[in-house]
Each structure stands twice: as structure tokens, then as C-alpha cells.
Amino acid sequence: MEDEQPDSLEGWVPVREDLFAEPERHQLRFLVAWNDKEGKFAVTCHDRTAQRRRRRREGSRQGSPPEPEPEPEPEPAPPPSWAGLLSAAGLQGAHRQLAALWPPLERCFPPLPPELEAGGGGAWGLWALVWPARASPGEAALQELCVRLERYLGQAADGCGAAAVRDALLPADGGAPDCESPRAFRERALRARWAEAGARLQQILQGHEKASTMVALMEVYREEDEVYQELVTMATMFFQYLLQPFRDMREVATS
């Protein structure tokens, strides 16, 4: 342990900085309808919060004068609307995930008719030509069920959050991982320390005008030298770290 470097990442798992950030509340509007041809529920969600934000952003862009250098684009936000087809079994699976996150949701899921259960004997599409389907629950019953499912999804969004409901209904690959790689963590830490040293140097340079005596000015110069050396050290460490993979590849190629 005594031989380890103070900034060693041995035995540590870097976690994303914003992993436990408080999620933003979104106002969602769910629409559920029964698709008799597919034998599934068509679920549509409109994110009212994202829609209003997009309209405000587009309005501000139209009203502002053109800038010579555009600002970098922010990270892509979730779509303001999304839709998908889910079977009865798919809805029940999503409900189990959401109820595990928020137990009070367990009693809110409406019971599904046996005719809609997966493996319950119902058949749609091509399979309807082979096996006759059971009698449908009826249009009025299906409409009532869809209304109850809309109410349930709204409660799930309030209790679990919009992102959790979206991921449970329409799971997608490529989401942000909970942990980041040690290299990314190390690079982010070095970059932050380099930027902090630069900000401190700028703050000290602004103190030249505030020094009213020679003694105060000498103190400012002393602090400036210390922070400048720290800035040079951090910049050197950062760029040496960025160059290390290329040095490793060159060593392998020449060995």
C-alpha cells in the first residue's frame, strides 16, 4: 500500500458524475389503443415538457441575430413523442419492472382479459389462418381497458419517472452506463485540474490592479509564480497522459 501512487485507481470503480442527479420531472400524455390486426396494444407517449422546451428553443433561434460562431450542440435529448406495439405479456413484463422500482404501483395495473394473454389461445395475423381465435372481449371493453392502461402509465411516470417508463416499455441499447472507464475518469480529472489552475491564474492576474503597495504587488507575483508552475505541471501531465497510448503503440511496433 505504501508503494501505491496517491492518484492510483487500483481497486476503484469510477462512477458517472451525474449518476445520482435528481431526475427532471416531465409531463407525459399516454394514448393506448388496441391493434386488432397485430393483436397488440399501440402505446403512444407525448412528452409535453420536451415539446414546450423545443418550441421555446426554436422560437429563440428565430428571434436572435445570427452569430459568427455557433455554439456546440448539446447532447441529444429524448424524443418529445414515441410509440410502440406491446403485447399483453410485454405490458405485464414492463409492469413488473416498474412495480419493482415503485411498489405502490403493483395494485394499479388493470387485469387483462384471458383472451389477450400470451399463450391464452388467441391468434392474430398469419396464425389466425391456422387456429381460430377466441372471441374478442368486445370493443367497449377494450376501450375501457385502454383508458385504464393510460391512467396506469401516467401513475407509473409520476412514481418511477419518464425515463424508467420509456425504458421499460421500449428498451433500447446504447444507454449511458452507470460506470465510466478508468481512462475516461483519469482524463476528466486531469482536464478539470488543468482548467482549475488556469482559472486561478486568471484570477491572480486580475489582482495586479488591486495591489496598492509594493509589498502587496510582490505577494501577487509570488502567488502568480506558484500558480503558473502548477498550471504548467498540470498541462504537462495532461498532455503526457494523452500521448501515452501512442508511445505504447510505438514501443510495441519497434520491439
Coordinates of N, CA and C in Angstrom, one line a residue:
M1 N 0.8 -1.2 0.0 CA 0.0 0.0 0.0 C 0.9 1.3 0.0
E2 N 2.1 1.2 0.7 CA 2.9 2.4 0.8 C 3.5 2.7 -0.6
D3 N 3.6 1.7 -1.5 CA 4.3 2.0 -2.8 C 3.3 2.5 -3.8
E4 N 2.0 2.5 -3.5 CA 1.0 2.9 -4.5 C 1.0 4.5 -4.6
Q5 N 0.7 4.9 -5.8 CA 0.7 6.3 -6.1 C -0.6 6.9 -5.5
P6 N -0.5 8.2 -5.0 CA -1.6 8.8 -4.4 C -2.9 8.9 -5.3
D7 N -2.7 9.0 -6.6 CA -3.8 9.1 -7.5 C -4.0 7.8 -8.2
S8 N -3.6 6.7 -7.7 CA -3.8 5.4 -8.3 C -5.3 5.0 -8.3
L9 N -5.7 4.4 -9.4 CA -7.1 3.9 -9.5 C -7.3 2.4 -9.2
E10 N -6.2 1.8 -8.7 CA -6.2 0.4 -8.4 C -7.3 0.1 -7.4
G11 N -8.2 -0.8 -7.7 CA -9.3 -1.2 -6.8 C -10.5 -0.3 -6.8
W12 N -10.5 0.7 -7.6 CA -11.6 1.7 -7.6 C -12.4 1.5 -8.9
V13 N -13.7 1.8 -8.8 CA -14.6 1.8 -9.9 C -15.2 3.2 -10.1
P14 N -14.8 3.9 -11.1 CA -15.3 5.3 -11.3 C -16.7 5.2 -11.8
V15 N -17.6 6.0 -11.1 CA -19.0 6.1 -11.3 C -19.3 7.4 -12.0
R16 N -20.2 7.4 -13.0 CA -20.6 8.7 -13.7 C -20.9 9.8 -12.7
E17 N -20.5 11.0 -13.0 CA -20.6 12.1 -12.1 C -22.1 12.4 -11.8
D18 N -22.9 12.3 -12.8 CA -24.3 12.7 -12.7 C -25.2 11.5 -12.5
L19 N -24.7 10.4 -12.0 CA -25.5 9.1 -11.9 C -26.7 9.3 -11.0
F20 N -26.4 10.0 -9.9 CA -27.5 10.1 -8.8 C -28.1 11.5 -8.8
A21 N -28.0 12.2 -10.0 CA -28.6 13.5 -10.1 C -30.2 13.4 -10.0
E22 N -30.8 14.4 -9.5 CA -32.3 14.4 -9.3 C -32.9 14.4 -10.7
P23 N -33.7 13.4 -11.1 CA -34.2 13.5 -12.5 C -35.3 14.6 -12.6
E24 N -35.3 15.2 -13.8 CA -36.2 16.2 -14.1 C -37.6 15.7 -14.3
R25 N -38.6 16.3 -13.8 CA -40.0 15.8 -13.9 C -40.6 16.2 -15.3
H26 N -41.1 15.3 -16.0 CA -41.7 15.6 -17.3 C -43.2 15.3 -17.3
Q27 N -43.9 16.1 -17.9 CA -45.4 15.9 -18.0 C -45.6 15.1 -19.3
L28 N -46.1 13.8 -19.1 CA -46.3 12.9 -20.1 C -47.8 12.7 -20.4
R29 N -48.2 12.5 -21.6 CA -49.5 12.2 -22.0 C -49.5 10.8 -22.8
F30 N -50.2 9.8 -22.2 CA -50.2 8.5 -22.8 C -51.5 8.3 -23.6
L31 N -51.4 7.6 -24.7 CA -52.5 7.2 -25.5 C -52.3 5.7 -25.8
V32 N -53.3 4.9 -25.5 CA -53.3 3.5 -25.7 C -54.5 3.0 -26.5
A33 N -54.2 2.2 -27.5 CA -55.3 1.7 -28.4 C -55.0 0.2 -28.7
W34 N -56.0 -0.5 -28.9 CA -55.9 -1.9 -29.3 C -55.8 -2.1 -30.8
N35 N -54.7 -2.7 -31.2 CA -54.5 -3.0 -32.6 C -54.9 -4.5 -32.9
D36 N -56.1 -4.6 -33.4 CA -56.7 -5.9 -33.6 C -55.9 -6.8 -34.6
K37 N -55.3 -6.1 -35.6 CA -54.6 -6.8 -36.7 C -53.3 -7.4 -36.1
E38 N -52.6 -6.7 -35.3 CA -51.4 -7.2 -34.7 C -51.6 -8.0 -33.4
G39 N -52.8 -7.8 -32.8 CA -53.0 -8.4 -31.5 C -52.2 -7.8 -30.4
K40 N -51.9 -6.5 -30.5 CA -51.1 -5.8 -29.5 C -51.7 -4.5 -29.2
F41 N -51.1 -3.9 -28.1 CA -51.5 -2.6 -27.7 C -50.6 -1.5 -28.4
A42 N -51.2 -0.5 -29.0 CA -50.4 0.6 -29.5 C -50.3 1.6 -28.5
V43 N -49.1 1.9 -28.0 CA -48.8 2.8 -26.9 C -48.1 4.0 -27.5
T44 N -48.7 5.2 -27.3 CA -48.1 6.5 -27.8 C -47.9 7.4 -26.6
C45 N -46.7 8.0 -26.5 CA -46.4 8.9 -25.4 C -46.0 10.3 -26.0
H46 N -46.6 11.3 -25.5 CA -46.2 12.7 -25.8 C -45.6 13.4 -24.6
D47 N -44.4 13.8 -24.7 CA -43.7 14.5 -23.6 C -44.0 16.0 -23.8
R48 N -45.0 16.4 -23.0 CA -45.4 17.8 -23.1 C -44.2 18.8 -22.7
T49 N -43.4 18.4 -21.7 CA -42.3 19.2 -21.3 C -41.3 19.4 -22.4
A50 N -40.9 18.3 -23.0 CA -40.0 18.3 -24.1 C -40.5 19.1 -25.3
Q51 N -41.8 19.0 -25.6 CA -42.4 19.7 -26.7 C -42.3 21.2 -26.4
R52 N -42.7 21.6 -25.2 CA -42.7 23.1 -24.9 C -41.2 23.6 -25.0
R53 N -40.3 22.8 -24.5 CA -38.9 23.2 -24.5 C -38.4 23.4 -25.9
R54 N -38.8 22.5 -26.8 CA -38.3 22.5 -28.2 C -38.9 23.8 -28.9
R55 N -40.2 24.0 -28.6 CA -40.8 25.2 -29.2 C -40.2 26.5 -28.7
R56 N -39.8 26.6 -27.4 CA -39.1 27.8 -27.0 C -37.7 27.9 -27.6
R57 N -37.0 26.8 -27.7 CA -35.7 26.8 -28.3 C -35.8 27.3 -29.8
E58 N -36.7 26.7 -30.5 CA -36.9 27.1 -31.9 C -37.3 28.6 -32.0
G59 N -38.1 29.1 -31.1 CA -38.5 30.5 -31.2 C -37.4 31.4 -30.8
S60 N -36.5 31.0 -29.9 CA -35.4 31.9 -29.6 C -34.4 31.9 -30.7
R61 N -34.2 30.8 -31.4 CA -33.3 30.8 -32.5 C -33.8 31.7 -33.7
Q62 N -35.1 31.7 -33.9 CA -35.7 32.5 -35.0 C -35.6 34.0 -34.6
G63 N -35.7 34.4 -33.3 CA -35.7 35.8 -32.9 C -34.4 36.3 -32.7
S64 N -33.3 35.5 -32.6 CA -32.0 36.0 -32.2 C -31.2 36.3 -33.5
P65 N -30.3 37.3 -33.5 CA -29.5 37.6 -34.7 C -28.5 36.5 -35.0
P66 N -28.1 36.3 -36.2 CA -27.1 35.2 -36.5 C -25.8 35.5 -35.8
E67 N -25.2 34.4 -35.3 CA -23.9 34.5 -34.6 C -22.8 34.0 -35.5
P68 N -21.6 34.7 -35.5 CA -20.5 34.2 -36.4 C -20.0 32.8 -36.1
E69 N -20.0 32.4 -34.8 CA -19.5 31.1 -34.4 C -20.7 30.4 -33.6
P70 N -21.3 29.4 -34.2 CA -22.4 28.8 -33.5 C -21.9 28.0 -32.3
E71 N -22.7 28.0 -31.2 CA -22.3 27.2 -30.0 C -22.4 25.7 -30.3
P72 N -21.6 24.9 -29.6 CA -21.7 23.5 -29.8 C -23.1 22.9 -29.4
E73 N -23.5 22.0 -30.2 CA -24.8 21.4 -30.0 C -24.8 20.6 -28.7
P74 N -25.9 20.7 -27.9 CA -26.0 20.0 -26.6 C -26.2 18.5 -26.9
E75 N -26.1 17.7 -25.9 CA -26.4 16.3 -26.0 C -27.8 16.0 -26.5
P76 N -28.0 15.0 -27.3 CA -29.4 14.8 -27.8 C -30.3 14.5 -26.7
A77 N -31.5 15.1 -26.7 CA -32.5 14.9 -25.7 C -33.4 13.8 -26.1
P78 N -34.1 13.2 -25.2 CA -35.1 12.2 -25.6 C -36.2 12.8 -26.5
P79 N -36.7 12.0 -27.4 CA -37.7 12.5 -28.4 C -38.9 13.0 -27.6
P80 N -39.6 14.0 -28.1 CA -40.8 14.5 -27.5 C -42.0 13.6 -27.6
S81 N -41.9 12.7 -28.5 CA -43.0 11.7 -28.7 C -42.4 10.4 -29.2
W82 N -43.0 9.3 -28.7 CA -42.5 8.0 -29.1 C -43.7 7.0 -29.0
A83 N -43.6 5.9 -29.8 CA -44.7 5.0 -29.8 C -44.2 3.6 -30.1
G84 N -45.0 2.6 -29.8 CA -44.6 1.2 -29.9 C -45.8 0.3 -29.8
L85 N -45.6 -1.0 -30.2 CA -46.6 -2.0 -30.1 C -46.2 -3.0 -29.0
L86 N -47.0 -3.2 -28.0 CA -46.7 -4.1 -27.0 C -47.8 -5.2 -26.8
S87 N -47.4 -6.4 -26.6 CA -48.4 -7.5 -26.4 C -48.8 -7.4 -24.9
A88 N -49.8 -8.2 -24.6 CA -50.2 -8.3 -23.2 C -49.1 -8.7 -22.3
A89 N -48.3 -9.7 -22.8 CA -47.2 -10.2 -22.0 C -46.1 -9.1 -21.8
G90 N -45.9 -8.3 -22.9 CA -44.9 -7.2 -22.8 C -45.3 -6.2 -21.8
L91 N -46.6 -5.8 -21.8 CA -47.1 -4.9 -20.8 C -46.9 -5.4 -19.4
Q92 N -47.2 -6.7 -19.2 CA -47.1 -7.3 -17.9 C -45.6 -7.3 -17.4
G93 N -44.7 -7.6 -18.4 CA -43.3 -7.6 -18.0 C -42.8 -6.2 -17.7
A94 N -43.3 -5.2 -18.4 CA -42.9 -3.8 -18.1 C -43.5 -3.4 -16.7
H95 N -44.7 -3.9 -16.4 CA -45.3 -3.6 -15.1 C -44.5 -4.2 -14.0
R96 N -44.0 -5.4 -14.2 CA -43.1 -6.0 -13.1 C -41.9 -5.2 -12.8
Q97 N -41.3 -4.7 -13.9 CA -40.1 -3.8 -13.7 C -40.4 -2.5 -13.0
L98 N -41.5 -1.9 -13.4 CA -41.9 -0.6 -12.8 C -42.3 -0.8 -11.3
A99 N -43.1 -1.9 -11.1 CA -43.5 -2.1 -9.7 C -42.4 -2.4 -8.8
A100 N -41.3 -3.0 -9.3 CA -40.1 -3.2 -8.5 C -39.4 -1.9 -8.1
L101 N -39.5 -0.9 -9.0 CA -39.0 0.4 -8.7 C -39.9 1.2 -7.7
W102 N -41.2 1.0 -7.9 CA -42.1 1.8 -7.0 C -43.3 0.8 -6.6
P103 N -43.1 0.1 -5.5 CA -44.1 -0.9 -5.1 C -45.6 -0.5 -5.0
P104 N -45.9 0.8 -4.7 CA -47.3 1.2 -4.7 C -48.0 1.0 -6.1
L105 N -47.2 0.8 -7.2 CA -47.7 0.7 -8.5 C -48.3 -0.7 -8.7
E106 N -48.0 -1.7 -7.8 CA -48.4 -3.1 -8.0 C -49.9 -3.2 -8.1
R107 N -50.6 -2.5 -7.3 CA -52.1 -2.6 -7.3 C -52.8 -1.8 -8.4
C108 N -52.0 -1.0 -9.1 CA -52.6 -0.1 -10.1 C -52.8 -0.7 -11.5
F109 N -52.1 -1.8 -11.8 CA -52.2 -2.4 -13.1 C -53.5 -3.1 -13.3
P110 N -54.2 -2.7 -14.4 CA -55.5 -3.3 -14.6 C -55.4 -4.8 -15.1
P111 N -56.3 -5.6 -14.6 CA -56.3 -7.0 -15.1 C -56.6 -7.1 -16.6
L112 N -55.8 -8.0 -17.2 CA -56.0 -8.1 -18.7 C -57.0 -9.3 -18.9
P113 N -57.9 -9.2 -19.9 CA -58.7 -10.4 -20.2 C -57.9 -11.6 -20.6
P114 N -58.4 -12.8 -20.3 CA -57.7 -14.0 -20.7 C -57.5 -14.1 -22.2
E115 N -58.4 -13.5 -23.0 CA -58.3 -13.6 -24.4 C -57.1 -12.9 -25.0
L116 N -56.5 -11.9 -24.2 CA -55.4 -11.2 -24.6 C -54.1 -11.7 -24.1
E117 N -54.2 -12.7 -23.1 CA -53.0 -13.2 -22.5 C -52.1 -13.9 -23.6
A118 N -50.8 -13.8 -23.4 CA -49.9 -14.6 -24.3 C -50.1 -16.1 -24.0
G119 N -50.3 -16.8 -25.1 CA -50.5 -18.2 -24.9 C -51.8 -18.6 -24.5
G120 N -52.8 -17.7 -24.4 CA -54.1 -18.0 -24.0 C -55.0 -18.5 -25.0
G121 N -54.5 -18.8 -26.2 CA -55.3 -19.3 -27.3 C -55.8 -18.4 -28.3
G122 N -55.5 -17.0 -28.1 CA -55.9 -16.1 -29.1 C -54.9 -16.1 -30.2
A123 N -55.3 -15.7 -31.4 CA -54.4 -15.8 -32.6 C -54.7 -14.6 -33.4
W124 N -53.7 -14.0 -34.0 CA -53.8 -12.8 -34.8 C -52.9 -13.0 -36.0
G125 N -53.2 -12.2 -37.1 CA -52.3 -12.2 -38.2 C -52.3 -13.6 -38.9
L126 N -51.1 -14.1 -39.3 CA -51.0 -15.3 -40.0 C -51.5 -16.5 -39.2
W127 N -51.3 -16.5 -37.9 CA -51.7 -17.6 -37.1 C -53.2 -17.8 -37.0
A128 N -54.0 -16.7 -37.3 CA -55.4 -16.8 -37.3 C -55.9 -17.7 -38.4
L129 N -55.1 -17.9 -39.5 CA -55.5 -18.8 -40.6 C -55.3 -20.2 -40.2
V130 N -54.5 -20.5 -39.1 CA -54.3 -21.9 -38.7 C -55.2 -22.3 -37.5
W131 N -55.2 -21.4 -36.5 CA -56.0 -21.6 -35.4 C -57.1 -20.5 -35.2
P132 N -58.3 -20.9 -35.1 CA -59.3 -19.8 -34.9 C -59.1 -19.1 -33.6
A133 N -59.3 -17.8 -33.6 CA -59.1 -17.0 -32.4 C -60.3 -17.1 -31.5
R134 N -60.0 -16.9 -30.2 CA -61.1 -16.8 -29.2 C -62.0 -15.5 -29.5
A135 N -63.1 -15.5 -28.9 CA -64.0 -14.3 -29.1 C -63.3 -13.1 -28.4
S136 N -63.4 -12.0 -29.1 CA -62.8 -10.8 -28.6 C -63.6 -10.3 -27.4
P137 N -62.9 -9.6 -26.4 CA -63.6 -9.1 -25.3 C -64.7 -8.1 -25.6
G138 N -64.6 -7.5 -26.8 CA -65.6 -6.5 -27.2 C -65.0 -5.2 -27.3
E139 N -65.5 -4.4 -28.2 CA -64.9 -3.1 -28.5 C -65.0 -2.2 -27.2
A140 N -66.2 -2.2 -26.6 CA -66.4 -1.3 -25.4 C -65.4 -1.7 -24.3
A141 N -65.3 -3.0 -24.1 CA -64.4 -3.5 -23.0 C -62.9 -3.1 -23.3
L142 N -62.5 -3.2 -24.6 CA -61.2 -2.9 -25.0 C -60.9 -1.4 -24.8
Q143 N -61.9 -0.6 -25.2 CA -61.7 0.9 -25.0 C -61.6 1.2 -23.5
E144 N -62.4 0.6 -22.7 CA -62.3 0.8 -21.2 C -60.9 0.4 -20.7
L145 N -60.4 -0.7 -21.2 CA -59.1 -1.2 -20.8 C -58.0 -0.3 -21.2
C146 N -58.1 0.3 -22.4 CA -57.1 1.2 -22.9 C -57.1 2.5 -22.0
V147 N -58.3 2.9 -21.6 CA -58.3 4.1 -20.7 C -57.7 3.8 -19.4
R148 N -57.9 2.6 -18.9 CA -57.3 2.3 -17.6 C -55.8 2.1 -17.7
L149 N -55.3 1.6 -18.9 CA -53.9 1.5 -19.1 C -53.2 2.9 -19.2
E150 N -53.9 3.8 -19.9 CA -53.4 5.2 -20.0 C -53.3 5.8 -18.6
R151 N -54.3 5.5 -17.7 CA -54.2 6.1 -16.3 C -53.0 5.4 -15.6
Y152 N -52.9 4.1 -15.8 CA -51.8 3.4 -15.1 C -50.4 3.9 -15.6
L153 N -50.2 4.1 -16.8 CA -48.9 4.6 -17.3 C -48.6 6.0 -16.8
G154 N -49.7 6.8 -16.7 CA -49.5 8.1 -16.1 C -49.0 8.0 -14.6
Q155 N -49.6 7.1 -13.9 CA -49.2 6.9 -12.5 C -47.8 6.3 -12.4
A156 N -47.4 5.5 -13.4 CA -46.1 4.9 -13.4 C -45.1 6.0 -13.7
A157 N -45.4 6.9 -14.6 CA -44.5 8.0 -14.9 C -44.3 8.9 -13.7
D158 N -45.4 9.2 -12.9 CA -45.3 10.0 -11.7 C -44.4 9.3 -10.6
G159 N -44.6 8.0 -10.5 CA -43.8 7.3 -9.4 C -42.4 6.9 -9.8
C160 N -42.2 6.5 -11.0 CA -40.9 6.0 -11.5 C -40.1 6.9 -12.3
G161 N -40.7 7.9 -12.9 CA -40.0 8.8 -13.8 C -40.2 8.5 -15.2
A162 N -40.1 9.5 -16.1 CA -40.4 9.3 -17.5 C -39.4 8.3 -18.2
A163 N -38.1 8.5 -17.8 CA -37.1 7.6 -18.4 C -37.3 6.2 -18.1
A164 N -37.7 5.9 -16.8 CA -37.9 4.5 -16.4 C -39.1 3.9 -17.2
V165 N -40.1 4.6 -17.4 CA -41.3 4.1 -18.1 C -40.9 3.9 -19.6
R166 N -40.2 4.8 -20.1 CA -39.8 4.7 -21.6 C -38.9 3.4 -21.7
D167 N -38.0 3.3 -20.8 CA -37.0 2.1 -21.0 C -37.7 0.8 -20.7
A168 N -38.8 0.8 -19.8 CA -39.5 -0.4 -19.6 C -40.4 -0.8 -20.7
L169 N -41.0 0.1 -21.4 CA -41.9 -0.2 -22.5 C -41.1 -0.4 -23.8
L170 N -40.1 0.4 -24.0 CA -39.3 0.3 -25.3 C -37.9 0.2 -24.9
P171 N -37.4 -0.9 -24.4 CA -35.9 -1.0 -24.1 C -35.1 -0.8 -25.3
A172 N -34.0 0.1 -25.1 CA -33.1 0.4 -26.2 C -31.7 0.2 -25.8
D173 N -30.9 -0.3 -26.7 CA -29.5 -0.5 -26.4 C -28.7 0.8 -26.5
G174 N -27.6 0.8 -25.9 CA -26.7 2.0 -26.1 C -27.0 3.1 -25.1
G175 N -27.7 2.8 -24.0 CA -27.9 3.8 -22.9 C -26.6 4.1 -22.2
A176 N -26.6 5.2 -21.5 CA -25.5 5.6 -20.7 C -25.2 4.6 -19.6
P177 N -23.9 4.1 -19.5 CA -23.6 3.1 -18.5 C -23.5 3.8 -17.1
D178 N -23.6 3.0 -16.1 CA -23.5 3.6 -14.7 C -22.1 3.9 -14.4
C179 N -21.1 3.2 -15.0 CA -19.7 3.5 -14.7 C -19.0 3.9 -15.9
E180 N -17.9 4.7 -15.7 CA -17.1 5.1 -16.9 C -15.8 4.4 -16.8
S181 N -15.0 4.3 -17.8 CA -13.8 3.6 -17.8 C -12.7 4.4 -17.0
P182 N -11.8 3.6 -16.4 CA -10.7 4.3 -15.6 C -10.0 5.4 -16.5
R183 N -9.8 5.1 -17.8 CA -9.1 6.1 -18.6 C -9.9 7.4 -18.8
A184 N -11.2 7.2 -19.0 CA -12.1 8.4 -19.1 C -12.1 9.2 -17.8
F185 N -12.2 8.5 -16.7 CA -12.2 9.1 -15.4 C -10.9 9.9 -15.2
R186 N -9.8 9.2 -15.5 CA -8.5 9.9 -15.3 C -8.3 11.1 -16.2
E187 N -8.7 11.0 -17.4 CA -8.6 12.1 -18.4 C -9.5 13.3 -17.9
R188 N -10.7 13.0 -17.4 CA -11.6 14.0 -17.0 C -11.1 14.7 -15.7
A189 N -10.4 13.9 -14.8 CA -9.9 14.5 -13.6 C -8.7 15.4 -13.9
L190 N -7.8 15.0 -14.8 CA -6.7 15.8 -15.2 C -7.1 17.1 -15.9
R191 N -8.1 17.0 -16.8 CA -8.6 18.1 -17.5 C -9.2 19.1 -16.5
A192 N -9.9 18.6 -15.5 CA -10.5 19.5 -14.5 C -9.5 20.3 -13.7
R193 N -8.4 19.6 -13.3 CA -7.4 20.2 -12.5 C -6.6 21.2 -13.4
W194 N -6.4 20.9 -14.6 CA -5.8 21.9 -15.5 C -6.6 23.1 -15.7
A195 N -7.9 23.0 -15.9 CA -8.8 24.1 -16.0 C -8.9 24.9 -14.7
E196 N -8.8 24.2 -13.6 CA -8.9 24.9 -12.3 C -7.6 25.8 -12.1
A197 N -6.5 25.2 -12.5 CA -5.2 26.0 -12.3 C -5.3 27.2 -13.3
G198 N -5.8 27.1 -14.5 CA -5.9 28.2 -15.4 C -6.8 29.3 -14.9
A199 N -7.9 28.9 -14.2 CA -8.9 29.9 -13.7 C -8.2 30.6 -12.5
R200 N -7.5 29.9 -11.7 CA -6.8 30.6 -10.6 C -5.8 31.6 -11.1
L201 N -5.0 31.2 -12.1 CA -4.1 32.1 -12.6 C -4.7 33.4 -13.2
Q202 N -5.8 33.3 -13.9 CA -6.5 34.4 -14.4 C -7.0 35.3 -13.2
Q203 N -7.5 34.7 -12.2 CA -7.9 35.5 -11.0 C -6.8 36.2 -10.4
I204 N -5.6 35.6 -10.3 CA -4.5 36.3 -9.7 C -4.0 37.5 -10.6
L205 N -4.0 37.2 -11.9 CA -3.6 38.3 -12.8 C -4.5 39.5 -12.7
Q206 N -5.7 39.3 -12.4 CA -6.6 40.4 -12.3 C -6.3 41.2 -11.0
G207 N -5.6 40.6 -10.1 CA -5.3 41.2 -8.8 C -4.1 42.2 -8.9
H208 N -3.5 42.3 -10.1 CA -2.4 43.3 -10.2 C -2.9 44.7 -10.0
E209 N -4.0 45.0 -10.5 CA -4.6 46.4 -10.4 C -5.0 46.7 -9.0
K210 N -5.3 45.7 -8.2 CA -5.8 45.9 -6.9 C -4.6 46.1 -5.9
A211 N -3.4 45.8 -6.3 CA -2.2 45.9 -5.4 C -1.9 47.4 -5.3
S212 N -2.0 48.0 -4.1 CA -1.8 49.4 -3.9 C -0.4 49.7 -3.4
T213 N 0.3 48.7 -2.9 CA 1.7 48.9 -2.4 C 2.6 47.9 -3.1
M214 N 3.9 48.2 -2.9 CA 4.9 47.3 -3.5 C 4.9 45.9 -2.8
V215 N 4.7 45.9 -1.5 CA 4.6 44.7 -0.7 C 3.5 43.8 -1.2
A216 N 2.3 44.4 -1.5 CA 1.2 43.7 -2.0 C 1.4 43.2 -3.4
L217 N 2.1 44.0 -4.2 CA 2.4 43.5 -5.5 C 3.4 42.4 -5.5
M218 N 4.4 42.4 -4.6 CA 5.3 41.3 -4.5 C 4.6 40.0 -4.1
E219 N 3.6 40.1 -3.2 CA 2.8 39.0 -2.8 C 2.0 38.4 -4.0
V220 N 1.5 39.3 -4.8 CA 0.8 38.8 -6.0 C 1.7 38.1 -7.0
Y221 N 2.9 38.6 -7.1 CA 3.9 38.0 -8.0 C 4.3 36.6 -7.5
R222 N 4.4 36.5 -6.2 CA 4.7 35.2 -5.6 C 3.6 34.2 -5.9
E223 N 2.4 34.6 -5.6 CA 1.3 33.7 -5.9 C 1.2 33.3 -7.4
E224 N 1.5 34.3 -8.2 CA 1.4 34.1 -9.6 C 2.4 33.1 -10.1
D225 N 3.6 33.1 -9.5 CA 4.7 32.1 -9.9 C 4.2 30.7 -9.4
E226 N 3.7 30.6 -8.2 CA 3.3 29.3 -7.8 C 2.1 28.7 -8.6
V227 N 1.1 29.5 -8.9 CA 0.0 29.0 -9.7 C 0.5 28.7 -11.1
Y228 N 1.4 29.5 -11.7 CA 1.9 29.3 -13.0 C 2.6 28.0 -13.1
Q229 N 3.4 27.7 -12.1 CA 4.1 26.4 -12.1 C 3.1 25.3 -12.0
E230 N 2.1 25.5 -11.2 CA 1.1 24.4 -11.1 C 0.3 24.2 -12.4
L231 N 0.1 25.3 -13.1 CA -0.6 25.2 -14.4 C 0.3 24.5 -15.4
V232 N 1.6 24.8 -15.4 CA 2.5 24.1 -16.4 C 2.6 22.6 -16.0
T233 N 2.6 22.3 -14.7 CA 2.7 20.9 -14.3 C 1.5 20.2 -14.7
M234 N 0.3 20.7 -14.5 CA -0.9 20.0 -14.8 C -1.1 19.9 -16.3
A235 N -0.7 20.9 -17.1 CA -0.8 20.8 -18.6 C 0.1 19.8 -19.1
T236 N 1.3 19.7 -18.5 CA 2.3 18.7 -18.9 C 1.8 17.3 -18.6
M237 N 1.2 17.1 -17.4 CA 0.7 15.8 -17.0 C -0.5 15.4 -18.0
F238 N -1.3 16.4 -18.3 CA -2.5 16.0 -19.1 C -2.0 15.6 -20.5
F239 N -1.1 16.4 -21.1 CA -0.7 16.1 -22.5 C 0.1 14.8 -22.5
Q240 N 0.9 14.6 -21.5 CA 1.7 13.3 -21.4 C 0.8 12.1 -21.3
Y241 N -0.3 12.3 -20.6 CA -1.3 11.2 -20.5 C -2.0 11.0 -21.8
L242 N -2.3 12.0 -22.6 CA -2.9 11.8 -23.9 C -1.9 11.1 -24.9
L243 N -0.6 11.4 -24.7 CA 0.4 10.8 -25.6 C 0.7 9.4 -25.2
Q244 N 0.4 9.0 -24.0 CA 0.9 7.7 -23.6 C 0.4 6.5 -24.5
P245 N -0.8 6.5 -24.9 CA -1.2 5.3 -25.8 C -0.4 5.3 -27.1
F246 N -0.1 6.4 -27.7 CA 0.7 6.4 -28.9 C 2.2 6.0 -28.6
R247 N 2.7 6.3 -27.4 CA 4.0 5.8 -27.1 C 4.0 4.3 -26.9
D248 N 2.9 3.8 -26.3 CA 2.8 2.4 -26.1 C 2.8 1.6 -27.5
M249 N 2.0 2.2 -28.4 CA 1.9 1.6 -29.7 C 3.3 1.6 -30.4
R250 N 4.0 2.7 -30.3 CA 5.3 2.8 -30.9 C 6.3 1.8 -30.3
E251 N 6.2 1.7 -29.0 CA 7.1 0.7 -28.4 C 6.8 -0.7 -28.8
V252 N 5.5 -1.0 -29.0 CA 5.1 -2.4 -29.5 C 5.6 -2.6 -30.9
A253 N 5.4 -1.5 -31.7 CA 5.8 -1.6 -33.1 C 7.3 -1.8 -33.3
T254 N 8.1 -1.1 -32.5 CA 9.5 -1.2 -32.6 C 10.2 -2.3 -31.9
S255 N 9.5 -3.0 -31.0 CA 10.1 -4.0 -30.2 C 10.2 -5.3 -31.0

